[in-house]
PDB file of C-alpha atoms in Angstrom:
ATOM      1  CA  UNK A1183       0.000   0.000   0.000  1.00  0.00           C
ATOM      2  CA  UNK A1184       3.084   2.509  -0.006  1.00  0.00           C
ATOM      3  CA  UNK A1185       3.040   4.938  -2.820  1.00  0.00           C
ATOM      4  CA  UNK A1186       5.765   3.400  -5.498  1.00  0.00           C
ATOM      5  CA  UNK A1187       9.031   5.449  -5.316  1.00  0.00           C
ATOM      6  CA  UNK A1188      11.133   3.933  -8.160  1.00  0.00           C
ATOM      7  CA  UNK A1189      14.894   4.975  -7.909  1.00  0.00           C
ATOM      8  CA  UNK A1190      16.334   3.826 -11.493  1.00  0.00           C
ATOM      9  CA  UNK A1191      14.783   3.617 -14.851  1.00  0.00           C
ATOM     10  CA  UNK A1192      14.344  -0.248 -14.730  1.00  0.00           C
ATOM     11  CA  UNK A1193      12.011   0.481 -11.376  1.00  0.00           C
ATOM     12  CA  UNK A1194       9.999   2.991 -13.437  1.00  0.00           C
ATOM     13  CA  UNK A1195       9.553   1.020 -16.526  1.00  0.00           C
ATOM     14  CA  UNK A1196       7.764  -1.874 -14.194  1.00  0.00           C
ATOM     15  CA  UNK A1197       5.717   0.652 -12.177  1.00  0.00           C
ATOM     16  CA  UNK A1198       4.367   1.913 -15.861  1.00  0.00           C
ATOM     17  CA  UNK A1199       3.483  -1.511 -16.728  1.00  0.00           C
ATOM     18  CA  UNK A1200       1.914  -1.990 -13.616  1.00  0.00           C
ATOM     19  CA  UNK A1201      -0.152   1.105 -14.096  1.00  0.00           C
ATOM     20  CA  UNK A1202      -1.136  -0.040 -18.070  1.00  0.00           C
ATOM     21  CA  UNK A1203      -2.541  -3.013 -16.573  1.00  0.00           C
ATOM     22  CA  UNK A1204      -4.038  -1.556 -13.552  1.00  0.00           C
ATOM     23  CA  UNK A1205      -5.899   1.149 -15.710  1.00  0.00           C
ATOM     24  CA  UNK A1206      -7.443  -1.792 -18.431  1.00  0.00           C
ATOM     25  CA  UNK A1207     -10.730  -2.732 -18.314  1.00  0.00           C
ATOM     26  CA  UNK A1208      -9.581  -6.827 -17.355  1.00  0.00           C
ATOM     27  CA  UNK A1209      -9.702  -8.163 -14.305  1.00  0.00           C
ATOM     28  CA  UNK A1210      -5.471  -8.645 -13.581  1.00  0.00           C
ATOM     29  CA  UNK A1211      -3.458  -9.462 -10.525  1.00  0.00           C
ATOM     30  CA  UNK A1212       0.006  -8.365 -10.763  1.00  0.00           C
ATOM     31  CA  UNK A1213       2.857 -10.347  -8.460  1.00  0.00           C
ATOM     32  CA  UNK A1214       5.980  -7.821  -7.676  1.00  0.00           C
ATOM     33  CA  UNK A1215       8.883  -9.960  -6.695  1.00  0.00           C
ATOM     34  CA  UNK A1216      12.336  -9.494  -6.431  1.00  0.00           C
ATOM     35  CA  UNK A1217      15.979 -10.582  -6.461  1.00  0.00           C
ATOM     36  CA  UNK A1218      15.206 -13.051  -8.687  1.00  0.00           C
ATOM     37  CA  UNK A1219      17.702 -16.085  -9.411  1.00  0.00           C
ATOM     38  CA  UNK A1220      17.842 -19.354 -10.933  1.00  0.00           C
ATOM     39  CA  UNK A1221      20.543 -22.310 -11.459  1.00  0.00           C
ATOM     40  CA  UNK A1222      21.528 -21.813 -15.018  1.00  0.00           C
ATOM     41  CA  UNK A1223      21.566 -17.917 -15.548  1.00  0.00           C
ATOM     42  CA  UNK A1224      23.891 -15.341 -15.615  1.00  0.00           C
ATOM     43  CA  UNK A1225      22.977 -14.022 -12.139  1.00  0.00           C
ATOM     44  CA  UNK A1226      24.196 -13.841  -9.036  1.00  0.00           C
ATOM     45  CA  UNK A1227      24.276 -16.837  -7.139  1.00  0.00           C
ATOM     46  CA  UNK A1228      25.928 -18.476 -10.171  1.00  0.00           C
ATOM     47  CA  UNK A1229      28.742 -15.246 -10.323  1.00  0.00           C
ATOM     48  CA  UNK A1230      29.653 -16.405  -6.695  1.00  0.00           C
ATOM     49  CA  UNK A1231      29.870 -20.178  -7.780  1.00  0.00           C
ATOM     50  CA  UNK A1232      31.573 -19.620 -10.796  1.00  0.00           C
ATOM     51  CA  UNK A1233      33.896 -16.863  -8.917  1.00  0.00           C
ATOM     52  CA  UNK A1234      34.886 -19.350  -6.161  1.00  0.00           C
ATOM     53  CA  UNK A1235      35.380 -22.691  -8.289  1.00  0.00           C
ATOM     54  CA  UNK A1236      37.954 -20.343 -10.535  1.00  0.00           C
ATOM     55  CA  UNK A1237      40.009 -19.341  -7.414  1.00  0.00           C
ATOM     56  CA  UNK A1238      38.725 -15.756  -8.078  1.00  0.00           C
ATOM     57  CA  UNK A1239      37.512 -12.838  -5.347  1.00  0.00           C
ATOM     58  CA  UNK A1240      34.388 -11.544  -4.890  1.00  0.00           C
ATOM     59  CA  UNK A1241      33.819  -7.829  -3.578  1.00  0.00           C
ATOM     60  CA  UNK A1242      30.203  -8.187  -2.170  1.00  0.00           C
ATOM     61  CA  UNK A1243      27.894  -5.618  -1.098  1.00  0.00           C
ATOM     62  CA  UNK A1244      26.640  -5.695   2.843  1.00  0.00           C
ATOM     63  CA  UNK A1245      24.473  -2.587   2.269  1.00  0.00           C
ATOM     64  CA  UNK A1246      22.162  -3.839   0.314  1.00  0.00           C
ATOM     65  CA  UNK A1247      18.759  -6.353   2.452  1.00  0.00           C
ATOM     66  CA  UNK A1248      16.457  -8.312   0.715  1.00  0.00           C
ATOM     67  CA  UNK A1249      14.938 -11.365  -0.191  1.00  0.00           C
ATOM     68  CA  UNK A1250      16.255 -14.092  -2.461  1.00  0.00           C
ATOM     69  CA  UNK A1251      13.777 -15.604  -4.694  1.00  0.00           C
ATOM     70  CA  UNK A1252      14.411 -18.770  -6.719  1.00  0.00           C
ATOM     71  CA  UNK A1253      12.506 -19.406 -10.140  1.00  0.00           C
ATOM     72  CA  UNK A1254      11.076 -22.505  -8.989  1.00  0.00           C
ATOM     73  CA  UNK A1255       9.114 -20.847  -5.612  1.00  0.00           C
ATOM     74  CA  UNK A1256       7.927 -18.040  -8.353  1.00  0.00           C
ATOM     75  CA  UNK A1257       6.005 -20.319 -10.513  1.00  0.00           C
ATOM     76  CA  UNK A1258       4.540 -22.655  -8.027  1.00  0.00           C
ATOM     77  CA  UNK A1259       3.039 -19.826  -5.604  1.00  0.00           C
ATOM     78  CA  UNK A1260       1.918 -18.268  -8.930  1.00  0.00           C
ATOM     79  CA  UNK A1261       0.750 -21.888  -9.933  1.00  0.00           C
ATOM     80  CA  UNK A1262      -1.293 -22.273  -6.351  1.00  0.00           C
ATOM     81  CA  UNK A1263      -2.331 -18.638  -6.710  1.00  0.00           C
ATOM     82  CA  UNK A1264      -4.249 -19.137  -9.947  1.00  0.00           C
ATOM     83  CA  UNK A1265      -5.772 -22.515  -9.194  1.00  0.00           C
ATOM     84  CA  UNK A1266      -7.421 -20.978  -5.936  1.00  0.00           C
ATOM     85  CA  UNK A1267      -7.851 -17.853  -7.794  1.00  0.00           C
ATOM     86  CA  UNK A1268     -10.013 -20.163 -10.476  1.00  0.00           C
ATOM     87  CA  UNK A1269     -11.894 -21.326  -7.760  1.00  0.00           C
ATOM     88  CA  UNK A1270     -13.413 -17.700  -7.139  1.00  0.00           C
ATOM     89  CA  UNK A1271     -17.293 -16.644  -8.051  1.00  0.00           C
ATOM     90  CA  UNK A1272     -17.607 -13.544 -10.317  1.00  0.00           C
ATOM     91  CA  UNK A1273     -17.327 -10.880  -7.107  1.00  0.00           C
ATOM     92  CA  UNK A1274     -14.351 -12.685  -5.654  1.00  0.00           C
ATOM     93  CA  UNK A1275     -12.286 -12.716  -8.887  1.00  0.00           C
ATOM     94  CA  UNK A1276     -12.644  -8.637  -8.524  1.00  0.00           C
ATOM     95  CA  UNK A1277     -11.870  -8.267  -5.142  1.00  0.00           C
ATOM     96  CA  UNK A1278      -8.915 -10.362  -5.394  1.00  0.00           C
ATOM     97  CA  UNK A1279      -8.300  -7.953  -8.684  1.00  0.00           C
ATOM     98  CA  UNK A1280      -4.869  -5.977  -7.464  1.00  0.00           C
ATOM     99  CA  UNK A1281      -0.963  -6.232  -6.874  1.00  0.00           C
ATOM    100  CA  UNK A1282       0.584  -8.552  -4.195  1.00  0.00           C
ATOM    101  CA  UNK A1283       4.167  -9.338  -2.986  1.00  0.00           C
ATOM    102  CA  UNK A1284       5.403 -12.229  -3.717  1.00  0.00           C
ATOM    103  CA  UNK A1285       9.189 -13.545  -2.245  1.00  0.00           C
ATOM    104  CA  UNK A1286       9.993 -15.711   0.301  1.00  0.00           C
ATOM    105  CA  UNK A1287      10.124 -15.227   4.089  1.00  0.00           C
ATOM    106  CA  UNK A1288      13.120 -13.799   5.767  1.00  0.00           C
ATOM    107  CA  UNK A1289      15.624 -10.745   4.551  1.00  0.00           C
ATOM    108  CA  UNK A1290      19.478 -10.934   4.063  1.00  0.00           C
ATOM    109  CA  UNK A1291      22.215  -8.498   2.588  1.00  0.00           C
ATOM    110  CA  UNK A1292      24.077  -9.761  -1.066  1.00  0.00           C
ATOM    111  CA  UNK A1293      26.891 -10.592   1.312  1.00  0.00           C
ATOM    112  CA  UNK A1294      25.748 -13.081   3.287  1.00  0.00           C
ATOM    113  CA  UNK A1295      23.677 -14.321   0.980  1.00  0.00           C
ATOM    114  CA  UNK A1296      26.730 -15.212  -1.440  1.00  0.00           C
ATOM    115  CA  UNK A1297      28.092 -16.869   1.869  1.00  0.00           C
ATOM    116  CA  UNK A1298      24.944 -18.642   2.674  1.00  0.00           C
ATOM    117  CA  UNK A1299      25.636 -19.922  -1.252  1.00  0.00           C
ATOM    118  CA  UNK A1300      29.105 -20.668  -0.999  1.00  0.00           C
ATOM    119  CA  UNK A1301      28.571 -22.814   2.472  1.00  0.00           C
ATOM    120  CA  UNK A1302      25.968 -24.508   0.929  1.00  0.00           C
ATOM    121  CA  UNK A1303      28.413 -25.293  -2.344  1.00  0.00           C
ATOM    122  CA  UNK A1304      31.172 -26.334   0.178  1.00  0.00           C
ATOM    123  CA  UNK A1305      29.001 -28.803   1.692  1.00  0.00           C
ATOM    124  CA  UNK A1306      27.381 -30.262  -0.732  1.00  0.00           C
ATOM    125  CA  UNK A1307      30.916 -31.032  -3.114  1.00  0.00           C
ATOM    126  CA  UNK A1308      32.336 -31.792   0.343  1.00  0.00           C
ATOM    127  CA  UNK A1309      34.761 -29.125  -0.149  1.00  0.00           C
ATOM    128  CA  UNK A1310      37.270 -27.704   2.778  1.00  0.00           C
ATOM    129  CA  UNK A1311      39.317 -23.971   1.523  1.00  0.00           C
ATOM    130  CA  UNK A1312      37.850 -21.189   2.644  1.00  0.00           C
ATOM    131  CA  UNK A1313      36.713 -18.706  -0.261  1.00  0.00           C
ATOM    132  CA  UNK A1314      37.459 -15.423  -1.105  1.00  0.00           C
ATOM    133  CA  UNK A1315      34.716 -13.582  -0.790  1.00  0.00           C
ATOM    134  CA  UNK A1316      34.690  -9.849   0.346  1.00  0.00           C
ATOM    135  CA  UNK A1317      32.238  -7.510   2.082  1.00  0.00           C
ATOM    136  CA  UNK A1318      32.522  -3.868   0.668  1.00  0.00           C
ATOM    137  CA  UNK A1319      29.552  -0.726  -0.078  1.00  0.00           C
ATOM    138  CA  UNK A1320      27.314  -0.103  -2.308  1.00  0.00           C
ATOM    139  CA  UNK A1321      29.140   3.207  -3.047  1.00  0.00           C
ATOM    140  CA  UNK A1322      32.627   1.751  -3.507  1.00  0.00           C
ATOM    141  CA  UNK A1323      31.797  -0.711  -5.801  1.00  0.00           C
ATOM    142  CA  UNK A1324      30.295   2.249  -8.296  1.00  0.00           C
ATOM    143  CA  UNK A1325      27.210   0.589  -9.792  1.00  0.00           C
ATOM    144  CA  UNK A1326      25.876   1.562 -12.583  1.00  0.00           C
ATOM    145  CA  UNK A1327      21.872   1.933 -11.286  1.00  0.00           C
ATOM    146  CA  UNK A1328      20.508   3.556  -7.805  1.00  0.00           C
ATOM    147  CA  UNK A1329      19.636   0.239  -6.380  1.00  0.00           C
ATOM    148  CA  UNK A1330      17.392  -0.141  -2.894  1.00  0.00           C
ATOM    149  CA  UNK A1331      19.224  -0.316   0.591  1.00  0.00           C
ATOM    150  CA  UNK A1332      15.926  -2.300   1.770  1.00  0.00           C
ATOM    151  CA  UNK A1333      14.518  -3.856  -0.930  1.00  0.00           C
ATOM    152  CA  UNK A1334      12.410  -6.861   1.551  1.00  0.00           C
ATOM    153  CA  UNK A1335       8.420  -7.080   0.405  1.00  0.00           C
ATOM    154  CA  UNK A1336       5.959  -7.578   2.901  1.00  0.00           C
ATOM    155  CA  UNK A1337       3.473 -10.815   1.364  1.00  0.00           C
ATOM    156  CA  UNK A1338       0.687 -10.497   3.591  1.00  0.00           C
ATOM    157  CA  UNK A1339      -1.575  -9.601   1.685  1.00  0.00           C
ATOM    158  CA  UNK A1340      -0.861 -12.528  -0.684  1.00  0.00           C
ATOM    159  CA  UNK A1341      -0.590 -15.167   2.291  1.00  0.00           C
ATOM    160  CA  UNK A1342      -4.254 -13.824   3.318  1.00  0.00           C
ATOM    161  CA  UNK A1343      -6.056 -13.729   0.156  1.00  0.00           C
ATOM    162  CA  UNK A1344      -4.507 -17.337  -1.075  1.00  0.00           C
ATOM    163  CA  UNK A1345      -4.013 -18.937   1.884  1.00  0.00           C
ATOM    164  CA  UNK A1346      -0.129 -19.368   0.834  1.00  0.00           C
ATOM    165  CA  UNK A1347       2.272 -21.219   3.635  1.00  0.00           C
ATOM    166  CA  UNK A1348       5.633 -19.247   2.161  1.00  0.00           C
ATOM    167  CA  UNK A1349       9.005 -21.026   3.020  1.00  0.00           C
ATOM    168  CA  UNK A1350      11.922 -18.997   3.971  1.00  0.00           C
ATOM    169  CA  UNK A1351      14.748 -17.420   1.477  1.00  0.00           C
ATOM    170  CA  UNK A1352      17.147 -20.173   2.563  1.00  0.00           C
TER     171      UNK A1352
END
């Protein structure tokens, strides 16, 4: 229910979208999600990976909270959203009509999040040396967008209106 306060160009692009589909004449319900990541990519938690198995640092930023959000917990919650959404009378379908938050439950910064990853990798290949992976700012690593400090959505309006049990980021 905050008013949208977009602080890069990407940001505004998806609030105009939002408001095109908001404004139509169908009913819609829009899921805002973010720090989005899957297995194959080029994103982040495969950067780290990649970074680490080639002996290479990584300068991380610990300024930056939210809440990762794999691919896979996306499109079922979206998946169990529309089938109880289906379920709906006429009235119901419009009253559910709006934008939710959809991520997992729990916030983190990039840094510990790439050493959430990296512990994870390490157990799981049953590997022992320690990797190089570095905290730093947001402002010394000179990105090229504004990006959020505190970036962590609050889903419960989408837990209430479909019933969803979330699982945590990890």
């Amino acid at each position: 229910s905050d008013m949208p306060n977009p602080i890069n160009q990407y940001g505004k692009s998806k609030l105009n979208g939002e408001r095109i589909i908001e404004n139509s004449d169908h009913n819609h319900i829009i899921f805002r999600t973010s720090w989005v990541y899957d297995n194959y990519s080029k994103n982040f938690p495969n950067k780290i990976i990649h970074n680490f198995v080639n002996d290479k640092e990584s300068y991380i930023v610990d300024d930056q909270v939210g809440t990762p959000n794999h691919v896979n917990f996306i499109a079922e919650a979206t998946f169990r959203c529309i089938t109880e959404y289906s379920k709906y009378d006429d009235q119901n379908k419009l009253n559910a009509c709006g934008i939710y938050h959809m991520s997992t439950l729990g916030e983190t910064s990039w840094y510990k999040f790439g050493c959430y990853l990296l512990k994870q990798y390490k157990r799981k290949k049953n590997i022992e040396n320690t990797p190089s992976i570095l905290s730093t700012s947001s402002q010394d690593l000179s990105l090229k967008a504004a990006r959020p400090k505190y970036s962590v959505l609050n889903t419960e309006k989408l837990v209430r209106q479909f019933e969803l049990d979330l699982p945590s980021w990890q």
